[in-house]
C-alpha positions as CSV (number, residue, x, y, z in Angstrom):
1,M,-18.0,19.9,13.6
2,A,-16.2,17.2,16.0
3,L,-19.3,15.1,16.4
4,A,-19.8,14.9,12.9
5,L,-16.1,13.9,12.4
6,C,-16.4,11.4,15.1
7,L,-19.5,9.6,13.8
8,Q,-18.3,9.4,10.1
9,V,-15.2,7.3,11.5
10,L,-17.2,5.4,13.5
11,G,-20.0,4.8,10.5
12,S,-17.1,3.9,8.1
13,L,-14.9,1.6,11.1
14,G,-19.0,0.3,11.1
15,G,-18.5,-0.6,7.3
16,W,-15.3,-2.0,6.7
17,L,-16.2,-4.4,9.8
18,S,-19.3,-5.2,8.2
19,L,-18.1,-6.0,4.6
20,Y,-15.2,-8.0,6.9
21,I,-18.0,-10.2,8.3
22,S,-19.3,-10.4,5.4
23,C,-16.8,-11.8,3.7
24,C,-15.8,-14.6,6.5
25,H,-19.2,-16.0,5.6
26,M,-18.8,-15.8,2.4
27,N,-15.3,-17.5,1.9
28,K,-16.1,-20.1,5.1
29,H,-13.7,-22.4,3.6
30,R,-10.8,-20.0,3.4
31,S,-8.9,-18.4,5.9
32,Y,-9.6,-15.2,8.1
33,E,-6.7,-13.5,6.8
34,W,-8.2,-14.4,2.7
35,S,-11.0,-12.3,3.9
36,C,-8.8,-9.6,5.6
37,R,-6.9,-9.2,2.1
38,L,-10.4,-8.6,0.4
39,V,-11.2,-5.5,2.1
40,T,-7.7,-4.2,1.9
41,L,-8.1,-4.8,-1.5
42,A,-11.6,-2.9,-1.7
43,H,-10.4,0.1,0.7
44,G,-7.3,0.2,-1.8
45,V,-9.0,0.3,-5.6
46,L,-11.5,2.8,-3.6
47,A,-8.9,5.4,-2.0
48,I,-6.5,5.3,-5.4
49,G,-9.6,6.3,-7.2
50,L,-11.4,8.6,-4.6
51,S,-7.4,10.0,-3.5
52,A,-6.7,10.4,-7.9
53,Y,-9.6,12.3,-8.7
54,I,-9.1,14.7,-5.6
55,G,-5.7,15.4,-6.4
56,F,-5.7,15.7,-10.1
57,I,-9.2,16.9,-11.0
58,D,-10.6,18.7,-7.1
59,G,-7.8,19.9,-6.0
60,P,-6.0,21.7,-5.1
61,W,-2.3,19.9,-5.9
62,P,-0.2,18.8,-3.3
63,F,3.3,19.7,-4.6
64,T,2.1,23.7,-4.5
65,Y,-0.3,24.1,-1.5
66,P,0.4,21.9,1.3
67,G,-1.0,23.1,4.5
68,S,-4.3,24.6,3.1
69,P,-7.4,24.1,4.7
70,N,-9.4,20.7,3.9
71,T,-12.2,20.5,1.4
72,P,-15.5,18.8,2.1
73,L,-14.5,15.5,-0.5
74,Q,-10.9,15.7,1.5
75,V,-12.8,15.3,4.6
76,R,-15.4,12.6,3.5
77,I,-12.2,10.3,2.3
78,L,-9.9,10.8,5.4
79,C,-12.7,9.7,7.4
80,L,-13.5,6.4,5.2
81,T,-9.7,6.1,5.4
82,L,-9.4,6.7,9.1
83,G,-12.1,4.0,9.6
84,Y,-10.2,1.0,7.7
85,F,-7.1,1.9,9.3
86,I,-8.5,1.7,13.0
87,F,-9.9,-1.5,11.4
88,D,-7.0,-3.1,10.1
89,L,-4.4,-1.9,12.6
90,G,-6.9,-4.2,15.3
91,W,-7.3,-6.8,12.8
92,C,-3.1,-7.1,13.1
93,I,-2.8,-6.8,16.4
94,Y,-4.9,-9.6,17.6
95,F,-4.1,-11.5,14.5
96,Q,-0.2,-10.7,15.4
97,S,0.1,-11.1,11.7
98,E,2.6,-8.1,10.8
99,G,5.9,-6.9,12.0
100,A,7.2,-3.6,13.4
101,L,6.9,-1.8,10.3
102,M,3.8,-2.2,8.9
103,L,2.3,-1.6,13.1
104,A,4.4,1.7,12.3
105,H,2.9,2.8,9.1
106,H,-0.7,2.2,9.9
107,T,-0.1,3.7,13.7
108,L,1.6,6.9,11.5
109,S,-1.5,6.8,9.1
110,I,-3.9,7.0,12.0
111,L,-1.9,9.8,13.6
112,G,-1.4,11.7,10.4
113,I,-5.0,11.5,9.3
114,T,-6.5,12.7,12.4
115,M,-4.2,15.6,12.9
116,A,-5.4,16.5,9.5
117,L,-9.0,15.7,10.4
118,V,-9.0,17.6,13.8
119,L,-6.5,20.7,12.5
120,G,-9.1,21.4,9.5
121,E,-6.0,21.7,7.3
122,S,-2.9,19.5,5.5
123,G,-5.6,17.1,3.8
124,T,-4.0,18.1,0.5
125,E,-0.8,16.7,1.4
126,V,-2.3,13.5,3.8
127,N,-4.4,12.6,0.5
128,A,-1.2,12.8,-1.8
129,V,0.1,10.6,0.7
130,L,-2.6,8.0,0.6
131,F,-3.0,7.6,-2.8
132,G,1.6,7.0,-3.0
133,S,0.5,4.4,-0.1
134,E,-2.5,2.7,-1.9
135,I,-1.3,2.4,-5.7
136,T,0.4,-0.9,-4.7
137,N,-1.8,-2.2,-2.5
138,P,-3.8,-3.8,-5.3
139,L,-0.2,-5.5,-6.7
140,L,0.2,-6.2,-3.1
141,Q,-3.2,-8.3,-2.6
142,L,-2.6,-10.0,-6.2
143,R,0.9,-11.2,-5.4
144,W,-0.9,-12.8,-2.1
145,F,-3.7,-14.2,-3.5
146,L,-1.6,-15.4,-6.4
147,R,0.8,-17.4,-3.7
148,E,-2.5,-18.5,-1.8
149,T,-4.0,-20.3,-5.1
150,G,-0.9,-21.9,-6.2
151,H,-0.7,-19.2,-9.3
152,Y,2.0,-17.1,-8.2
153,H,5.1,-18.7,-9.9
154,S,4.0,-18.2,-13.3
155,F,4.3,-14.7,-15.8
156,T,1.2,-13.1,-14.0
157,G,3.3,-13.3,-10.8
158,D,6.3,-12.0,-12.5
159,V,4.6,-9.4,-14.1
160,A,2.7,-8.4,-10.9
161,D,6.0,-8.2,-8.9
162,F,7.5,-5.9,-11.4
163,L,4.9,-4.0,-11.6
164,F,5.0,-3.4,-7.6
165,V,8.5,-3.2,-7.1
166,A,8.6,-0.6,-10.3
167,L,5.4,1.7,-8.8
168,F,6.6,1.7,-5.6
169,T,10.0,2.9,-6.5
170,G,8.8,5.6,-8.5
171,V,6.1,6.7,-6.7
172,R,6.3,6.1,-2.9
173,I,10.1,7.3,-3.0
174,G,10.8,9.0,-6.0
175,L,7.3,11.2,-6.3
176,G,7.1,10.9,-2.3
177,A,10.8,13.0,-1.8
178,R,9.0,15.6,-4.2
179,L,6.6,15.5,-1.7
180,L,8.4,15.6,1.2
181,F,10.1,18.3,-0.4
182,C,7.5,20.4,-0.9
183,E,6.0,19.9,2.4
184,M,9.2,21.1,4.2
185,V,10.0,24.1,2.2
186,S,6.1,25.7,2.7
187,P,6.0,27.6,5.4
188,K,2.0,26.5,5.6
189,P,2.4,23.3,7.5
190,R,2.4,23.0,11.1
191,W,6.0,21.8,12.4
192,F,4.5,18.1,13.7
193,M,2.7,17.5,10.1
194,K,6.5,17.8,8.5
195,A,7.5,15.2,11.3
196,G,5.3,13.1,10.5
197,G,6.0,13.3,6.8
198,I,9.6,12.7,7.4
199,A,8.5,9.4,9.8
200,M,6.0,7.9,6.7
201,Y,9.0,8.7,4.5
202,A,11.4,6.8,6.9
203,V,8.7,3.7,6.6
204,S,8.8,3.8,3.1
205,W,12.5,3.3,3.2
206,G,12.5,0.3,5.5
207,F,9.4,-1.1,2.9
208,M,11.8,-0.6,-0.1
209,L,15.2,-2.2,1.1
210,S,13.0,-5.1,1.9
211,I,11.3,-5.1,-1.8
212,W,15.0,-4.8,-3.4
213,R,16.3,-7.5,-1.6
214,F,13.4,-9.4,-2.7
215,A,13.1,-8.4,-6.0
216,W,17.5,-9.0,-6.2
217,R,16.9,-12.4,-4.6
218,K,14.5,-13.2,-7.3
219,S,16.1,-11.8,-9.9
220,I,19.2,-14.5,-9.1
221,K,16.7,-17.4,-8.9
222,K,15.6,-16.2,-12.5
223,Y,18.9,-15.7,-13.8
224,H,20.4,-19.7,-12.4
225,A,17.0,-21.1,-13.7
226,W,17.8,-19.5,-17.1
227,R,21.8,-20.8,-17.3
228,G,20.0,-23.9,-16.5
229,R,17.4,-24.6,-19.2
230,R,20.3,-23.3,-21.4
231,G,23.1,-25.7,-20.4
232,E,20.3,-28.3,-20.6
233,E,19.6,-27.5,-24.5
234,P,23.1,-29.2,-26.1
235,Q,22.3,-31.8,-24.2
236,R,19.0,-32.9,-25.6
237,E,19.9,-31.4,-29.2
238,H,22.9,-34.1,-28.9
239,P,21.7,-37.1,-26.6
240,G,25.2,-39.1,-28.2
241,H,27.5,-37.1,-26.5
């Protein structure tokens, strides 16, 4: 069983690394980060779809059955995601592209997924955390690609920012608090899985504070720009004055 899990994780790691190399070859005029972001986007979309199917259709329901034995489908998506996080953590360390908070997030994700696979349980809530963590990923990558191509300061950029902040607040902070509560009061999950849940939620709050500061600064800037345009309108209507 352990050998089968290791082979699945290694296969996943090789797959994501191969996709990254292919993206680098197809986008030679772009930066390495561009290719890495494409891989991240692909993983995000795949992880959202699979984790949503597991949580909402295949089951079990994470808010009711935390600590349940892993299902075969949960094991497959956890192995797929573990390979990705190993790849991305290695990329971030090598290129020194991320701060301590993102490195902590990836490290905790790797430890949490590994423990769920080794124990053969708690895949239910780990899958739910994966869904909550990745639900904002496509919007995060869209914002970066818009910025890189010079289209960020547009209506599309504003919509992407709004949806990103709203989803992060509602899902990762709001629903995340509910999931953490269910994890804490349930007698089934191991104590170190509960501790990992607290640590992941603390990391989410670290991201949330940065996001709120960004949203506040952008709102103030938009407000001042709007006031400036309003102030110019009377001058255009009455040029003689």
